[in-house]
Amino acid sequence: MEEGKAYSPQVVSDPAQPSARAVLEWKIKSVKSMLQIFYLTGISGKLTKRGVCFCISTAYEGTYLDSYHLDLLTKPEVQIYRHSLPTFIPLQQIAKKYLQTDIRRFLTVLSDHLNAYAGRRYQADQLQERFSDQIEGTLQRNSLCNLLVFNYNVSSKSKTFPFRARLLYGDLCCSLPTEVAVSCSLESGARK
Amino acid sequence: MDNGICQMYEDEIQLLEEEIKLLTEKYEDNQQESTFFSDEEILMSIKSLQKEFQGESKGHESPSDLKAQLESLETDLSFLMRFTGIQFRRHSKKTVEKTGNRTVQKHRLSGTCHSLSFQLEFQLLEMQNKESVSSVVTDLGIIMESGEDSGVSKFASSIEEHGNLLTFFRSLSTYAEWYEHRRRTFLHFKINLVTAVIVVSGTAIQ
């Protein structure tokens, strides 16, 4: 190193004087960030030329699952232009009841149905995944995931007992079953 | 030069480029998260940018594009806040971890839902899959203004336990709306009762 020569680091830009463009870009990122937070609240959306496109997000406990879009037109009256909801969600029924009179309630009820469905499906997937060694075959379920039937084995003292469980979720806005039936074919307690 | 050595250098260059990319993102995130500009500063920047680039476009987005983009985003945000009744007052986030397709950010959020105030803290883990991003909320902490109400604090504790951020907002929205209805109804009856008492006592005096 040469004596007497000071080393000064290269300053790329002066952080105390951000450019006008940088300030605007900061603000844009900041607002986008806030809009993403709305996604976490369950109802977010974007204004369109002819109305609003809502996004209903679903989650089970802390895990966010699928989100669904609902494109609404607001003139001459509120109507559904297009959507990405599964066919087994009673959208027309709910729309008939609430869409014209109370859009917030319409979205809340829809959100209840979608979240309950997503929750039931997630729980069924997790059950299949985490207890695959105890479950015999595959979990049987309908598309709404409100009827679950599966066979599982419980071992005790070198005997294996085959059980069968049937879960019925009577309330479509709920992700907990309303009826559970468990049966065991006791005569065929096969030896291990 | 030996092909093997060439390949080795190329691999190393690629690794260094990835590291530079990661560090740049980290720096930009840090800058974004630790800066704050007031509304006046934003307005001044819009005016100044429009003056600087009168009619020019330097390969970036033109100032009017940026302004239009900002206005569109702010209109959407303002609509959502009015529609849902959820107003966010302050939001800060800090990137805690960023590796490959996995990002963990710590969020602090405060706001009101109709007239009820809340403060939240949580960690958000985002994983980039092929087609989408999966999000998981952990370490959720909630402070509610009406925390003395045992129903509300029980609700908040149960939400915290399961990290149910979405349920929190949905339930809060419904609760806050009905809370407003009750408050207005009570006020309406209170006013009418006082009026009736005055009328009755007035008649009685006569």
mmCIF file of C-alpha atoms in Angstrom:
data_model
loop_
_atom_site.group_PDB
_atom_site.id
_atom_site.type_symbol
_atom_site.label_atom_id
_atom_site.label_comp_id
_atom_site.label_asym_id
_atom_site.label_seq_id
_atom_site.Cartn_x
_atom_site.Cartn_y
_atom_site.Cartn_z
ATOM 1 C CA MET A 1 0.000 0.000 0.000
ATOM 2 C CA GLU A 2 1.396 3.399 -0.935
ATOM 3 C CA GLU A 3 2.098 5.677 1.967
ATOM 4 C CA GLY A 4 0.139 8.817 2.358
ATOM 5 C CA LYS A 5 -2.673 7.704 0.049
ATOM 6 C CA ALA A 6 -6.025 7.602 1.798
ATOM 7 C CA TYR A 7 -8.591 5.086 0.645
ATOM 8 C CA SER A 8 -12.067 6.582 0.304
ATOM 9 C CA PRO A 9 -15.011 4.311 -0.451
ATOM 10 C CA GLN A 10 -16.983 5.058 -3.574
ATOM 11 C CA VAL A 11 -20.313 6.693 -2.838
ATOM 12 C CA VAL A 12 -22.902 5.503 -5.342
ATOM 13 C CA SER A 13 -25.629 7.967 -4.401
ATOM 14 C CA ASP A 14 -26.437 10.228 -1.496
ATOM 15 C CA PRO A 15 -29.145 8.431 0.493
ATOM 16 C CA ALA A 16 -30.187 11.718 2.122
ATOM 17 C CA GLN A 17 -31.412 13.072 -1.224
ATOM 18 C CA PRO A 18 -33.541 10.439 -2.915
ATOM 19 C CA SER A 19 -34.708 11.267 -6.413
ATOM 20 C CA ALA A 20 -38.340 12.197 -7.024
ATOM 21 C CA ARG A 21 -38.728 8.958 -8.984
ATOM 22 C CA ALA A 22 -37.377 6.935 -6.044
ATOM 23 C CA VAL A 23 -39.864 8.613 -3.689
ATOM 24 C CA LEU A 24 -42.774 7.772 -5.992
ATOM 25 C CA GLU A 25 -41.584 4.210 -6.446
ATOM 26 C CA TRP A 26 -41.349 3.909 -2.642
ATOM 27 C CA LYS A 27 -44.938 5.083 -2.298
ATOM 28 C CA ILE A 28 -46.174 2.683 -4.993
ATOM 29 C CA LYS A 29 -44.467 -0.258 -3.254
ATOM 30 C CA SER A 30 -45.906 0.899 0.057
ATOM 31 C CA VAL A 31 -49.501 1.033 -1.234
ATOM 32 C CA LYS A 32 -49.081 -2.345 -2.981
ATOM 33 C CA SER A 33 -47.906 -3.744 0.350
ATOM 34 C CA MET A 34 -51.036 -2.437 2.066
ATOM 35 C CA LEU A 35 -53.236 -3.996 -0.626
ATOM 36 C CA GLN A 36 -51.509 -7.325 0.004
ATOM 37 C CA ILE A 37 -52.450 -7.050 3.667
ATOM 38 C CA PHE A 38 -56.086 -6.783 2.594
ATOM 39 C CA TYR A 39 -55.653 -10.170 0.970
ATOM 40 C CA LEU A 40 -54.926 -11.540 4.457
ATOM 41 C CA THR A 41 -58.200 -10.094 5.796
ATOM 42 C CA GLY A 42 -60.271 -12.319 3.527
ATOM 43 C CA ILE A 43 -61.809 -9.719 1.260
ATOM 44 C CA SER A 44 -59.785 -7.679 -1.166
ATOM 45 C CA GLY A 45 -60.358 -6.450 -4.675
ATOM 46 C CA LYS A 46 -59.780 -4.012 -7.442
ATOM 47 C CA LEU A 47 -62.035 -1.466 -9.111
ATOM 48 C CA THR A 48 -62.691 -2.175 -12.781
ATOM 49 C CA LYS A 49 -64.092 -0.014 -15.573
ATOM 50 C CA ARG A 50 -67.584 -1.417 -15.125
ATOM 51 C CA GLY A 51 -67.591 -2.431 -11.464
ATOM 52 C CA VAL A 52 -65.453 -4.299 -8.980
ATOM 53 C CA CYS A 53 -63.508 -7.522 -9.034
ATOM 54 C CA PHE A 54 -63.507 -9.008 -5.546
ATOM 55 C CA CYS A 55 -61.036 -11.583 -4.310
ATOM 56 C CA ILE A 56 -62.207 -13.839 -1.491
ATOM 57 C CA SER A 57 -59.304 -15.554 0.249
ATOM 58 C CA THR A 58 -59.623 -18.666 2.367
ATOM 59 C CA ALA A 59 -57.514 -19.984 5.197
ATOM 60 C CA TYR A 60 -57.443 -22.745 7.778
ATOM 61 C CA GLU A 61 -55.904 -21.494 11.005
ATOM 62 C CA GLY A 62 -52.721 -19.753 9.881
ATOM 63 C CA THR A 63 -52.420 -21.404 6.477
ATOM 64 C CA TYR A 64 -53.844 -19.510 3.523
ATOM 65 C CA LEU A 65 -55.507 -21.707 0.930
ATOM 66 C CA ASP A 66 -57.086 -20.983 -2.463
ATOM 67 C CA SER A 67 -58.560 -17.609 -3.295
ATOM 68 C CA TYR A 68 -61.595 -17.044 -5.503
ATOM 69 C CA HIS A 69 -62.492 -14.185 -7.803
ATOM 70 C CA LEU A 70 -65.840 -12.563 -8.355
ATOM 71 C CA ASP A 71 -66.165 -9.967 -11.104
ATOM 72 C CA LEU A 72 -69.192 -7.769 -10.482
ATOM 73 C CA LEU A 73 -70.810 -5.181 -12.738
ATOM 74 C CA THR A 74 -72.519 -2.347 -10.931
ATOM 75 C CA LYS A 75 -74.658 -0.809 -13.679
ATOM 76 C CA PRO A 76 -77.607 -0.901 -14.365
ATOM 77 C CA GLU A 77 -77.831 -3.168 -11.317
ATOM 78 C CA VAL A 78 -75.346 -5.339 -9.495
ATOM 79 C CA GLN A 79 -74.733 -8.542 -11.398
ATOM 80 C CA ILE A 80 -72.108 -11.245 -11.535
ATOM 81 C CA TYR A 81 -70.085 -10.985 -14.716
ATOM 82 C CA ARG A 82 -67.773 -13.919 -14.082
ATOM 83 C CA HIS A 83 -66.294 -15.868 -11.223
ATOM 84 C CA SER A 84 -63.899 -18.660 -10.317
ATOM 85 C CA LEU A 85 -66.046 -20.329 -7.661
ATOM 86 C CA PRO A 86 -66.493 -24.105 -7.728
ATOM 87 C CA THR A 87 -69.897 -25.234 -9.043
ATOM 88 C CA PHE A 88 -70.964 -26.904 -5.809
ATOM 89 C CA ILE A 89 -70.971 -23.582 -3.907
ATOM 90 C CA PRO A 90 -74.596 -22.297 -3.991
ATOM 91 C CA LEU A 91 -73.636 -18.950 -5.556
ATOM 92 C CA GLN A 92 -76.938 -18.279 -7.358
ATOM 93 C CA GLN A 93 -78.927 -19.036 -4.209
ATOM 94 C CA ILE A 94 -76.824 -16.650 -2.107
ATOM 95 C CA ALA A 95 -76.839 -13.994 -4.839
ATOM 96 C CA LYS A 96 -80.634 -14.160 -5.144
ATOM 97 C CA LYS A 97 -80.941 -13.527 -1.413
ATOM 98 C CA TYR A 98 -78.361 -10.771 -0.865
ATOM 99 C CA LEU A 99 -76.692 -9.405 -3.985
ATOM 100 C CA GLN A 100 -79.199 -6.641 -4.716
ATOM 101 C CA THR A 101 -79.840 -5.572 -1.139
ATOM 102 C CA ASP A 102 -76.605 -6.022 0.802
ATOM 103 C CA ILE A 103 -73.348 -6.699 -1.069
ATOM 104 C CA ARG A 104 -71.330 -6.885 2.160
ATOM 105 C CA ARG A 105 -73.597 -9.578 3.531
ATOM 106 C CA PHE A 106 -73.470 -11.375 0.170
ATOM 107 C CA LEU A 107 -69.667 -11.479 0.322
ATOM 108 C CA THR A 108 -69.642 -12.494 4.003
ATOM 109 C CA VAL A 109 -71.995 -15.423 3.406
ATOM 110 C CA LEU A 110 -70.012 -16.467 0.323
ATOM 111 C CA SER A 111 -66.800 -16.186 2.310
ATOM 112 C CA ASP A 112 -68.304 -18.387 5.075
ATOM 113 C CA HIS A 113 -69.167 -21.100 2.533
ATOM 114 C CA LEU A 114 -65.801 -20.914 0.784
ATOM 115 C CA ASN A 115 -63.743 -20.876 3.965
ATOM 116 C CA ALA A 116 -65.675 -23.791 5.428
ATOM 117 C CA TYR A 117 -65.223 -25.791 2.199
ATOM 118 C CA ALA A 118 -61.502 -24.936 2.011
ATOM 119 C CA GLY A 119 -61.091 -25.844 5.694
ATOM 120 C CA ARG A 120 -62.814 -29.224 5.276
ATOM 121 C CA ARG A 121 -60.762 -30.038 2.182
ATOM 122 C CA TYR A 122 -57.514 -29.031 3.875
ATOM 123 C CA GLN A 123 -58.293 -31.145 6.946
ATOM 124 C CA ALA A 124 -59.129 -34.149 4.743
ATOM 125 C CA ASP A 125 -55.850 -33.701 2.820
ATOM 126 C CA GLN A 126 -53.880 -33.417 6.060
ATOM 127 C CA LEU A 127 -55.599 -36.513 7.483
ATOM 128 C CA GLN A 128 -54.723 -38.503 4.357
ATOM 129 C CA GLU A 129 -51.141 -37.250 4.437
ATOM 130 C CA ARG A 130 -50.324 -37.510 8.137
ATOM 131 C CA PHE A 131 -52.083 -40.765 8.977
ATOM 132 C CA SER A 132 -51.387 -42.617 5.735
ATOM 133 C CA ASP A 133 -49.947 -45.582 7.646
ATOM 134 C CA GLN A 134 -53.128 -46.041 9.701
ATOM 135 C CA ILE A 135 -55.661 -45.380 6.971
ATOM 136 C CA GLU A 136 -56.634 -48.320 4.837
ATOM 137 C CA GLY A 137 -56.871 -47.316 1.196
ATOM 138 C CA THR A 138 -57.922 -43.758 0.374
ATOM 139 C CA LEU A 139 -60.246 -41.321 2.075
ATOM 140 C CA GLN A 140 -63.588 -41.200 0.281
ATOM 141 C CA ARG A 141 -65.079 -37.765 -0.035
ATOM 142 C CA ASN A 142 -67.561 -35.832 -2.121
ATOM 143 C CA SER A 143 -66.652 -32.647 -3.994
ATOM 144 C CA LEU A 144 -68.024 -30.412 -1.216
ATOM 145 C CA CYS A 145 -65.898 -32.392 1.262
ATOM 146 C CA ASN A 146 -68.828 -32.526 3.651
ATOM 147 C CA LEU A 147 -69.006 -36.301 3.660
ATOM 148 C CA LEU A 148 -65.909 -38.251 4.585
ATOM 149 C CA VAL A 149 -65.634 -42.010 4.873
ATOM 150 C CA PHE A 150 -62.462 -43.886 5.643
ATOM 151 C CA ASN A 151 -61.224 -47.185 7.054
ATOM 152 C CA TYR A 152 -58.440 -47.238 9.584
ATOM 153 C CA ASN A 153 -56.722 -49.773 11.766
ATOM 154 C CA VAL A 154 -56.150 -49.722 15.494
ATOM 155 C CA SER A 155 -53.673 -52.240 16.848
ATOM 156 C CA SER A 156 -53.785 -53.579 20.379
ATOM 157 C CA LYS A 157 -51.999 -56.586 21.873
ATOM 158 C CA SER A 158 -50.941 -58.085 18.518
ATOM 159 C CA LYS A 159 -54.506 -57.814 17.194
ATOM 160 C CA THR A 160 -55.513 -55.345 14.518
ATOM 161 C CA PHE A 161 -59.021 -53.980 14.544
ATOM 162 C CA PRO A 162 -60.477 -52.504 11.405
ATOM 163 C CA PHE A 163 -62.545 -49.398 12.063
ATOM 164 C CA ARG A 164 -64.705 -47.410 9.728
ATOM 165 C CA ALA A 165 -65.475 -43.757 10.279
ATOM 166 C CA ARG A 166 -68.141 -41.673 8.582
ATOM 167 C CA LEU A 167 -68.082 -37.914 9.091
ATOM 168 C CA LEU A 168 -70.979 -35.745 8.010
ATOM 169 C CA TYR A 169 -70.652 -31.967 7.973
ATOM 170 C CA GLY A 170 -74.287 -30.877 8.085
ATOM 171 C CA ASP A 171 -73.563 -27.168 8.270
ATOM 172 C CA LEU A 172 -71.991 -26.006 5.000
ATOM 173 C CA CYS A 173 -70.604 -22.914 6.697
ATOM 174 C CA CYS A 174 -68.766 -24.984 9.257
ATOM 175 C CA SER A 175 -65.540 -26.976 9.000
ATOM 176 C CA LEU A 176 -66.388 -29.281 11.905
ATOM 177 C CA PRO A 177 -68.555 -32.402 11.500
ATOM 178 C CA THR A 178 -72.119 -32.483 12.846
ATOM 179 C CA GLU A 179 -72.415 -36.268 12.825
ATOM 180 C CA VAL A 180 -69.765 -38.930 13.313
ATOM 181 C CA ALA A 181 -70.342 -42.672 13.056
ATOM 182 C CA VAL A 182 -67.589 -45.106 13.949
ATOM 183 C CA SER A 183 -68.020 -48.840 13.505
ATOM 184 C CA CYS A 184 -65.774 -51.820 13.990
ATOM 185 C CA SER A 185 -66.149 -55.284 12.463
ATOM 186 C CA LEU A 186 -65.285 -57.033 15.738
ATOM 187 C CA GLU A 187 -65.601 -60.632 14.503
ATOM 188 C CA SER A 188 -62.758 -60.155 12.094
ATOM 189 C CA GLY A 189 -60.132 -59.017 14.616
ATOM 190 C CA ALA A 190 -57.335 -60.474 12.512
ATOM 191 C CA ARG A 191 -54.170 -61.538 14.218
ATOM 192 C CA LYS A 192 -51.048 -59.622 13.221
ATOM 193 C CA MET B 1 -7.513 -23.352 -20.954
ATOM 194 C CA ASP B 2 -8.775 -26.562 -19.455
ATOM 195 C CA ASN B 3 -12.539 -26.977 -19.899
ATOM 196 C CA GLY B 4 -12.925 -28.241 -16.353
ATOM 197 C CA ILE B 5 -11.345 -25.115 -14.886
ATOM 198 C CA CYS B 6 -13.477 -22.911 -17.182
ATOM 199 C CA GLN B 7 -16.642 -24.638 -15.956
ATOM 200 C CA MET B 8 -15.521 -24.221 -12.351
ATOM 201 C CA TYR B 9 -15.021 -20.495 -12.837
ATOM 202 C CA GLU B 10 -18.353 -20.191 -14.607
ATOM 203 C CA ASP B 11 -20.108 -21.968 -11.757
ATOM 204 C CA GLU B 12 -18.423 -19.666 -9.271
ATOM 205 C CA ILE B 13 -19.423 -16.601 -11.311
ATOM 206 C CA GLN B 14 -23.011 -17.809 -11.336
ATOM 207 C CA LEU B 15 -22.990 -18.321 -7.550
ATOM 208 C CA LEU B 16 -21.565 -14.845 -7.034
ATOM 209 C CA GLU B 17 -24.182 -13.325 -9.351
ATOM 210 C CA GLU B 18 -26.942 -15.048 -7.359
ATOM 211 C CA GLU B 19 -25.426 -13.768 -4.135
ATOM 212 C CA ILE B 20 -25.273 -10.223 -5.539
ATOM 213 C CA LYS B 21 -28.921 -10.487 -6.593
ATOM 214 C CA LEU B 22 -29.930 -11.669 -3.112
ATOM 215 C CA LEU B 23 -27.948 -8.957 -1.364
ATOM 216 C CA THR B 24 -29.359 -6.287 -3.692
ATOM 217 C CA GLU B 25 -32.895 -7.447 -2.896
ATOM 218 C CA LYS B 26 -32.039 -7.435 0.805
ATOM 219 C CA TYR B 27 -30.692 -3.886 0.522
ATOM 220 C CA GLU B 28 -33.745 -2.690 -1.411
ATOM 221 C CA ASP B 29 -36.113 -4.340 1.091
ATOM 222 C CA ASN B 30 -34.210 -2.696 3.918
ATOM 223 C CA GLN B 31 -34.402 0.708 2.223
ATOM 224 C CA GLN B 32 -38.138 0.282 1.574
ATOM 225 C CA GLU B 33 -38.863 -0.825 5.132
ATOM 226 C CA SER B 34 -36.793 1.788 6.932
ATOM 227 C CA THR B 35 -37.840 4.855 4.912
ATOM 228 C CA PHE B 36 -40.903 6.975 5.225
ATOM 229 C CA PHE B 37 -42.137 9.834 3.079
ATOM 230 C CA SER B 38 -45.063 12.041 4.044
ATOM 231 C CA ASP B 39 -47.961 12.842 1.718
ATOM 232 C CA GLU B 40 -46.538 16.319 1.059
ATOM 233 C CA GLU B 41 -43.211 14.817 0.019
ATOM 234 C CA ILE B 42 -45.052 12.439 -2.338
ATOM 235 C CA LEU B 43 -46.963 15.346 -3.946
ATOM 236 C CA MET B 44 -43.779 17.381 -4.314
ATOM 237 C CA SER B 45 -42.036 14.434 -5.966
ATOM 238 C CA ILE B 46 -44.869 14.021 -8.472
ATOM 239 C CA LYS B 47 -44.664 17.731 -9.403
ATOM 240 C CA SER B 48 -40.869 17.712 -9.589
ATOM 241 C CA LEU B 49 -40.760 14.552 -11.727
ATOM 242 C CA GLN B 50 -43.297 15.965 -14.168
ATOM 243 C CA LYS B 51 -41.222 19.172 -14.542
ATOM 244 C CA GLU B 52 -37.954 17.269 -15.082
ATOM 245 C CA PHE B 53 -39.196 14.972 -17.803
ATOM 246 C CA GLN B 54 -41.508 17.274 -19.718
ATOM 247 C CA GLY B 55 -42.369 15.200 -22.773
ATOM 248 C CA GLU B 56 -39.330 12.913 -22.431
ATOM 249 C CA SER B 57 -39.364 9.243 -21.763
ATOM 250 C CA LYS B 58 -36.013 7.816 -20.730
ATOM 251 C CA GLY B 59 -36.795 4.140 -21.124
ATOM 252 C CA HIS B 60 -38.342 3.992 -17.650
ATOM 253 C CA GLU B 61 -42.018 4.485 -17.034
ATOM 254 C CA SER B 62 -42.982 8.090 -17.738
ATOM 255 C CA PRO B 63 -43.891 10.254 -14.728
ATOM 256 C CA SER B 64 -47.533 10.291 -15.844
ATOM 257 C CA ASP B 65 -47.504 6.464 -15.907
ATOM 258 C CA LEU B 66 -46.134 6.382 -12.373
ATOM 259 C CA LYS B 67 -48.654 8.975 -11.230
ATOM 260 C CA ALA B 68 -51.515 7.042 -12.862
ATOM 261 C CA GLN B 69 -50.307 3.808 -11.316
ATOM 262 C CA LEU B 70 -50.169 5.395 -7.859
ATOM 263 C CA GLU B 71 -53.626 6.958 -8.237
ATOM 264 C CA SER B 72 -55.151 3.664 -9.360
ATOM 265 C CA LEU B 73 -53.614 1.799 -6.399
ATOM 266 C CA GLU B 74 -54.706 4.479 -3.922
ATOM 267 C CA THR B 75 -58.255 4.453 -5.317
ATOM 268 C CA ASP B 76 -58.432 0.672 -4.877
ATOM 269 C CA LEU B 77 -57.095 0.929 -1.316
ATOM 270 C CA SER B 78 -59.473 3.706 -0.375
ATOM 271 C CA PHE B 79 -62.411 1.730 -1.806
ATOM 272 C CA LEU B 80 -61.490 -1.397 0.163
ATOM 273 C CA MET B 81 -61.168 0.545 3.396
ATOM 274 C CA ARG B 82 -64.577 2.171 2.899
ATOM 275 C CA PHE B 83 -66.242 -1.047 1.796
ATOM 276 C CA THR B 84 -64.906 -3.351 4.526
ATOM 277 C CA GLY B 85 -64.826 -0.757 7.304
ATOM 278 C CA ILE B 86 -61.225 -1.797 8.014
ATOM 279 C CA GLN B 87 -58.893 1.211 8.097
ATOM 280 C CA PHE B 88 -55.187 0.567 8.474
ATOM 281 C CA ARG B 89 -53.444 3.437 10.241
ATOM 282 C CA ARG B 90 -49.883 2.148 10.414
ATOM 283 C CA HIS B 91 -48.143 -0.743 8.762
ATOM 284 C CA SER B 92 -44.512 -1.689 9.010
ATOM 285 C CA LYS B 93 -42.755 -4.823 7.887
ATOM 286 C CA LYS B 94 -39.263 -6.172 8.197
ATOM 287 C CA THR B 95 -37.757 -8.989 6.143
ATOM 288 C CA VAL B 96 -36.403 -11.489 8.631
ATOM 289 C CA GLU B 97 -35.319 -14.185 6.203
ATOM 290 C CA LYS B 98 -35.063 -14.444 2.443
ATOM 291 C CA THR B 99 -33.585 -17.584 0.895
ATOM 292 C CA GLY B 100 -34.357 -19.110 -2.485
ATOM 293 C CA ASN B 101 -38.127 -19.221 -2.781
ATOM 294 C CA ARG B 102 -38.821 -18.605 0.919
ATOM 295 C CA THR B 103 -39.438 -15.208 2.516
ATOM 296 C CA VAL B 104 -40.270 -14.507 6.155
ATOM 297 C CA GLN B 105 -41.440 -11.040 7.128
ATOM 298 C CA LYS B 106 -42.414 -9.595 10.478
ATOM 299 C CA HIS B 107 -45.448 -7.315 10.256
ATOM 300 C CA ARG B 108 -46.802 -4.676 12.621
ATOM 301 C CA LEU B 109 -50.240 -3.399 11.827
ATOM 302 C CA SER B 110 -52.583 -1.036 13.607
ATOM 303 C CA GLY B 111 -55.976 0.221 12.589
ATOM 304 C CA THR B 112 -59.667 0.349 13.253
ATOM 305 C CA CYS B 113 -62.607 -1.742 12.171
ATOM 306 C CA HIS B 114 -65.604 0.600 12.236
ATOM 307 C CA SER B 115 -64.976 2.102 15.687
ATOM 308 C CA LEU B 116 -62.907 -0.682 17.247
ATOM 309 C CA SER B 117 -59.122 -0.282 17.398
ATOM 310 C CA PHE B 118 -56.655 -3.112 17.090
ATOM 311 C CA GLN B 119 -52.912 -3.673 16.981
ATOM 312 C CA LEU B 120 -51.387 -6.751 15.417
ATOM 313 C CA GLU B 121 -48.016 -8.338 15.132
ATOM 314 C CA PHE B 122 -47.305 -11.467 13.130
ATOM 315 C CA GLN B 123 -44.795 -13.308 11.021
ATOM 316 C CA LEU B 124 -45.681 -14.145 7.462
ATOM 317 C CA LEU B 125 -43.929 -16.994 5.679
ATOM 318 C CA GLU B 126 -44.295 -16.957 1.897
ATOM 319 C CA MET B 127 -43.118 -19.784 -0.313
ATOM 320 C CA GLN B 128 -42.985 -19.430 -4.079
ATOM 321 C CA ASN B 129 -44.253 -22.591 -5.803
ATOM 322 C CA LYS B 130 -44.408 -23.141 -9.541
ATOM 323 C CA GLU B 131 -47.761 -21.412 -10.084
ATOM 324 C CA SER B 132 -48.539 -19.625 -6.837
ATOM 325 C CA VAL B 133 -47.347 -18.286 -3.524
ATOM 326 C CA SER B 134 -48.355 -20.044 -0.321
ATOM 327 C CA SER B 135 -48.660 -17.974 2.847
ATOM 328 C CA VAL B 136 -48.604 -19.027 6.478
ATOM 329 C CA VAL B 137 -49.112 -16.751 9.483
ATOM 330 C CA THR B 138 -47.297 -17.536 12.740
ATOM 331 C CA ASP B 139 -46.528 -15.803 16.051
ATOM 332 C CA LEU B 140 -49.689 -13.772 15.981
ATOM 333 C CA GLY B 141 -50.146 -11.185 18.726
ATOM 334 C CA ILE B 142 -53.331 -9.123 19.110
ATOM 335 C CA ILE B 143 -54.124 -6.099 21.252
ATOM 336 C CA MET B 144 -57.720 -4.939 21.207
ATOM 337 C CA GLU B 145 -58.894 -1.588 22.499
ATOM 338 C CA SER B 146 -61.950 -3.109 24.204
ATOM 339 C CA GLY B 147 -59.715 -5.680 25.859
ATOM 340 C CA GLU B 148 -61.483 -5.394 29.216
ATOM 341 C CA ASP B 149 -64.528 -7.030 27.677
ATOM 342 C CA SER B 150 -63.865 -10.666 28.633
ATOM 343 C CA GLY B 151 -65.609 -11.927 25.483
ATOM 344 C CA VAL B 152 -63.283 -9.899 23.279
ATOM 345 C CA SER B 153 -60.123 -10.965 25.122
ATOM 346 C CA LYS B 154 -61.155 -14.632 24.998
ATOM 347 C CA PHE B 155 -61.755 -14.242 21.288
ATOM 348 C CA ALA B 156 -58.367 -12.604 20.787
ATOM 349 C CA SER B 157 -56.565 -15.365 22.761
ATOM 350 C CA SER B 158 -58.208 -18.134 20.778
ATOM 351 C CA ILE B 159 -57.270 -16.422 17.518
ATOM 352 C CA GLU B 160 -53.665 -15.978 18.655
ATOM 353 C CA GLU B 161 -53.406 -19.643 19.621
ATOM 354 C CA HIS B 162 -54.268 -20.895 16.160
ATOM 355 C CA GLY B 163 -52.836 -17.999 14.125
ATOM 356 C CA ASN B 164 -56.311 -17.435 12.650
ATOM 357 C CA LEU B 165 -55.679 -14.006 11.140
ATOM 358 C CA LEU B 166 -58.382 -14.335 8.497
ATOM 359 C CA THR B 167 -61.014 -15.407 11.060
ATOM 360 C CA PHE B 168 -59.948 -12.444 13.212
ATOM 361 C CA PHE B 169 -60.742 -9.935 10.473
ATOM 362 C CA ARG B 170 -63.949 -11.600 9.362
ATOM 363 C CA SER B 171 -65.300 -11.910 12.906
ATOM 364 C CA LEU B 172 -64.099 -8.439 13.868
ATOM 365 C CA SER B 173 -65.881 -6.976 10.867
ATOM 366 C CA THR B 174 -69.215 -8.560 11.836
ATOM 367 C CA TYR B 175 -68.789 -7.772 15.541
ATOM 368 C CA ALA B 176 -67.771 -4.159 14.886
ATOM 369 C CA GLU B 177 -70.708 -3.578 12.544
ATOM 370 C CA TRP B 178 -73.201 -4.866 15.118
ATOM 371 C CA TYR B 179 -71.371 -2.924 17.865
ATOM 372 C CA GLU B 180 -71.990 0.237 15.815
ATOM 373 C CA HIS B 181 -75.686 -0.661 15.345
ATOM 374 C CA ARG B 182 -76.085 -1.234 19.107
ATOM 375 C CA ARG B 183 -74.292 1.985 19.972
ATOM 376 C CA ARG B 184 -76.447 4.036 17.576
ATOM 377 C CA THR B 185 -79.651 2.296 18.722
ATOM 378 C CA PHE B 186 -78.773 2.901 22.372
ATOM 379 C CA LEU B 187 -78.005 6.554 21.650
ATOM 380 C CA HIS B 188 -81.289 6.923 19.769
ATOM 381 C CA PHE B 189 -83.284 5.537 22.695
ATOM 382 C CA LYS B 190 -81.266 7.540 25.213
ATOM 383 C CA ILE B 191 -82.078 10.798 23.401
ATOM 384 C CA ASN B 192 -85.742 9.874 22.997
ATOM 385 C CA LEU B 193 -86.041 8.810 26.627
ATOM 386 C CA VAL B 194 -84.559 12.094 27.853
ATOM 387 C CA THR B 195 -86.930 14.022 25.557
ATOM 388 C CA ALA B 196 -89.928 11.991 26.800
ATOM 389 C CA VAL B 197 -88.949 12.598 30.437
ATOM 390 C CA ILE B 198 -88.717 16.368 29.823
ATOM 391 C CA VAL B 199 -92.133 16.365 28.108
ATOM 392 C CA VAL B 200 -93.720 14.292 30.893
ATOM 393 C CA SER B 201 -92.203 16.353 33.717
ATOM 394 C CA GLY B 202 -93.214 19.521 31.833
ATOM 395 C CA THR B 203 -96.830 18.277 31.666
ATOM 396 C CA ALA B 204 -96.700 17.193 35.329
ATOM 397 C CA ILE B 205 -95.552 20.654 36.453
ATOM 398 C CA GLN B 206 -98.506 22.244 34.668
#
